[in-house]
Coordinates of C-alpha atoms and ligand atoms in Angstrom, one line a residue:
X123 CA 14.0 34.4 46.8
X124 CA 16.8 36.7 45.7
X125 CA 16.1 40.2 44.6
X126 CA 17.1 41.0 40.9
X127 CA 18.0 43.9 39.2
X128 CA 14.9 45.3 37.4
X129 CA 17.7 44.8 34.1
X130 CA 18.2 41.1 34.9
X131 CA 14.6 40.8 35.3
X132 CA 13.8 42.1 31.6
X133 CA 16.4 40.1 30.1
X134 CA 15.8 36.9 31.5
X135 CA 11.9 37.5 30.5
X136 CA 13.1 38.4 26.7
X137 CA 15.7 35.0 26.9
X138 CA 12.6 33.1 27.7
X139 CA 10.7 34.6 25.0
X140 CA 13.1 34.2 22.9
X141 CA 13.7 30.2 23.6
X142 CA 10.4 29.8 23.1
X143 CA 9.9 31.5 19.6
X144 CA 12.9 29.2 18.8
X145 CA 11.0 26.1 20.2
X146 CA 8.0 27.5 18.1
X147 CA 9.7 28.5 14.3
X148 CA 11.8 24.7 14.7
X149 CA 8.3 23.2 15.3
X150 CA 6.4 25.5 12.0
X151 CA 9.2 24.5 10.0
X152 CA 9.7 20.6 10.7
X153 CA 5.4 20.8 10.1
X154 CA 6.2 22.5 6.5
X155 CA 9.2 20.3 5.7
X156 CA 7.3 17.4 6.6
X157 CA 4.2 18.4 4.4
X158 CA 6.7 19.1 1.6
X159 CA 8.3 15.7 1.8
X160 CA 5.2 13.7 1.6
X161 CA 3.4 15.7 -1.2
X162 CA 6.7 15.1 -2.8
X163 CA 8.0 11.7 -2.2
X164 CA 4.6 9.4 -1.5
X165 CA 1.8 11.8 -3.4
X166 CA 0.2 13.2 0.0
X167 CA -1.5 16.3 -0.8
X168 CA -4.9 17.6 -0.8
X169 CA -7.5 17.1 -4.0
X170 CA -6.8 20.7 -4.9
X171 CA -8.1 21.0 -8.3
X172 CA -11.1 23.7 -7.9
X173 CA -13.3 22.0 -10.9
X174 CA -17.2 23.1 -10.1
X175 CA -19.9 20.8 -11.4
X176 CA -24.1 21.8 -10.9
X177 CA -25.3 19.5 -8.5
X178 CA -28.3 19.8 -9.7
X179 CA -28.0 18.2 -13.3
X180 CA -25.0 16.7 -12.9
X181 CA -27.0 13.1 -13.2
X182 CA -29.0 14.1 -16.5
X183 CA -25.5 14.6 -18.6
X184 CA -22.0 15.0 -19.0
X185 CA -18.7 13.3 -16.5
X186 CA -21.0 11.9 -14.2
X187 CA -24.5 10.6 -15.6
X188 CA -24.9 6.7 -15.4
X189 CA -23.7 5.6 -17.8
X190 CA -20.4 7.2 -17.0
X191 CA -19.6 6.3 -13.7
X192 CA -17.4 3.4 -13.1
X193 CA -13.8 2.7 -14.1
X194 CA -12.3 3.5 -17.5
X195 CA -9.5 2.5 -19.2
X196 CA -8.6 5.4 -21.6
X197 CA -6.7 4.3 -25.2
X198 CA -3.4 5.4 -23.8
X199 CA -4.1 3.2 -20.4
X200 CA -4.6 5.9 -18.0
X201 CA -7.2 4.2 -15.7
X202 CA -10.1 6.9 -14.2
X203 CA -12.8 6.2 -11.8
X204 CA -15.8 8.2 -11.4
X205 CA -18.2 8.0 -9.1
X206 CA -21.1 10.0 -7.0
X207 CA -21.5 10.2 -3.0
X208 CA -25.0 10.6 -2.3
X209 CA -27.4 10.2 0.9
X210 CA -26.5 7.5 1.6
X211 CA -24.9 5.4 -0.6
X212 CA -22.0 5.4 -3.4
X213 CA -23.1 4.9 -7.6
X214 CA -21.6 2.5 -7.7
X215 CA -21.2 0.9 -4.7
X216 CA -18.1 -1.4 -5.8
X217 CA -15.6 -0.1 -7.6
X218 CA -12.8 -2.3 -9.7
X219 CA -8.9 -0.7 -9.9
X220 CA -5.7 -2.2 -10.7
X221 CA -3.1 -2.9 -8.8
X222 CA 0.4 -1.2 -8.3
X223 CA -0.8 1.5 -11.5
X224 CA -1.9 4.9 -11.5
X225 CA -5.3 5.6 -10.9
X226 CA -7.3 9.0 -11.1
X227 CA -10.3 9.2 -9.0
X228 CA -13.1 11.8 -9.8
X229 CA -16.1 12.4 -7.6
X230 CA -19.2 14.8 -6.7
X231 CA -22.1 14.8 -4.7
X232 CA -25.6 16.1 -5.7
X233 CA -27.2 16.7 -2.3
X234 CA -24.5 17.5 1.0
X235 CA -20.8 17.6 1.7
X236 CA -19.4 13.4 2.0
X237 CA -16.2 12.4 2.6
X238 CA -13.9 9.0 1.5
X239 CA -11.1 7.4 2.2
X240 CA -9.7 4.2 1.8
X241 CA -7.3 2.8 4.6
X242 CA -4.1 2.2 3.7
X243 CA -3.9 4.6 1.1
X244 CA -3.6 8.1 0.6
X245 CA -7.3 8.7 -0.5
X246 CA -8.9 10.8 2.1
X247 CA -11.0 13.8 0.4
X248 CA -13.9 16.0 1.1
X249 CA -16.8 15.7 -1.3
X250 CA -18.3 18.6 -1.8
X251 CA -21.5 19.7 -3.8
X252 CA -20.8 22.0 -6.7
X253 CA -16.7 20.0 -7.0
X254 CA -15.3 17.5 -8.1
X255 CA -12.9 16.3 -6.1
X256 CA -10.1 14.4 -7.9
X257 CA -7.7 12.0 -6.1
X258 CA -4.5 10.3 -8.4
X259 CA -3.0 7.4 -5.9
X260 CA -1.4 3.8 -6.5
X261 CA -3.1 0.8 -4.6
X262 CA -0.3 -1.3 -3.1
X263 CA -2.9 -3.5 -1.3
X264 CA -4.7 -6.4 -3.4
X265 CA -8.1 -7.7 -2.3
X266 CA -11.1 -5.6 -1.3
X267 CA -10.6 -2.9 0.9
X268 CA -13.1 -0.6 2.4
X269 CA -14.2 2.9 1.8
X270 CA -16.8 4.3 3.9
X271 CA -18.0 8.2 3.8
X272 CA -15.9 9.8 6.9
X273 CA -18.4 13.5 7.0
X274 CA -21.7 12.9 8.6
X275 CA -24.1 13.7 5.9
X276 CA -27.0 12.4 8.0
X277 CA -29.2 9.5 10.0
X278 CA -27.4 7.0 7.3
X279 CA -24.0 8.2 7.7
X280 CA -23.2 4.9 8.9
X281 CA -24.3 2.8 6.1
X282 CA -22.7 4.9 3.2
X283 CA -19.7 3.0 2.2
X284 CA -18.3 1.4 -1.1
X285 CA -16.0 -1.5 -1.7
X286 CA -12.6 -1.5 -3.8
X287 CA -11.9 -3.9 -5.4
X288 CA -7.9 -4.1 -5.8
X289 CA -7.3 -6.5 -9.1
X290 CA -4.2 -8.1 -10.3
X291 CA -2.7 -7.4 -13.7
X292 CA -4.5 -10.3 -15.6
X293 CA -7.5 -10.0 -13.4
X294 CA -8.0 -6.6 -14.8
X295 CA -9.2 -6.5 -18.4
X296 CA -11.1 -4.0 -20.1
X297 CA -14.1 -4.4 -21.8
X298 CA -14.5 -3.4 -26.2
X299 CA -15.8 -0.1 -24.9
X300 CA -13.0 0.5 -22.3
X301 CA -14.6 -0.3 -18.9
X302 CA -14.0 -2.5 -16.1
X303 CA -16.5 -3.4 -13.2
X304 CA -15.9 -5.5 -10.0
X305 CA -16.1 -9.3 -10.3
X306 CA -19.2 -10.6 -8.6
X307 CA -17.4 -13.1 -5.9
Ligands
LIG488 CU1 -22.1 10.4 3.3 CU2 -21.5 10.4 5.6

């Protein structure tokens, strides 16, 4: 090994500092472009609305009591679903959406943190007692796909999952009062 100047010495050390904070700000900002261009272009971006909810009455009235839950077409065709993750199951445990049209999700949970997503799509959300998360998304998959709860929320963790049902156009009809529920197959 070759002797070097205690000058040569520091500079090589700051030119291999310095490559590397190059290596690392290209890397930080091809992350953030990235994250940019999908919230942008395909809708992929967390449920960020900070809505709170009790947990603790939210079954007795308002959004999410019973009678509520389930998938609405609103006057002006904007299609919402709402729906509870609880131990361990989802109310209700099918849900009916159209296909290839805009669809707002809206969930809570009244007892620990859940999670959902559906495969395929860009649904993937924490549920968290207290929120309501709220997902908007397209389905661009027809038939029945799968949504289990991806958190463990306990011993039945593995059982908690709800079906989508994806329904064409004419398959998809709103009842007098607005709603629409999964066809029994
Ligand atoms: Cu609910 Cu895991």
């Amino acid at each position: 090994m070759t002797e070097l100047h205690p000058e040569m010495h520091e500079r090589r050390i700051l030119g291999t500092e310095l490559l590397w904070a190059f290596g690392v700000g290209v890397l930080i900002a091809a992350t953030l472009s990235m994250i940019i261009f999908t919230a942008l272009t395909m809708g992929i971006n967390p449920p960020s609305n900070v809505e709170r909810i009790d947990p603790k009455t939210l079954h007795l009235s308002g959004e999410f009591a019973e009678h509520n839950l389930g998938t609405t077409v609103a006057p002006d065709g904007t299609v919402t679903v709402r729906f509870i993750a609880t131990q361990f199951m989802f109310v209700p445990r099918c849900i009916a959406v159209p296909y290839g049209r805009r669809v707002t999700l809206r969930l809570t949970a009244p007892d620990v943190i859940h999670g959902i997503l559906v495969t395929g799509t860009n649904v993937n959300t924490m549920v968290v007692p207290g929120y309501v998360a709220q997902v908007h998304t397209e389905f661009r998959r027809a038939g029945e796909l799968l949504m289990p709860c991806h958190e463990y929320c306990g011993l039945g963790h593995s059982e908690m999952w709800a079906t989508v049902q994806v329904m064409a156009e004419n398959e998809f009809r709103p009842g007098p009062d607005g709603r629409v529920s999964c066809a029994q197959r």
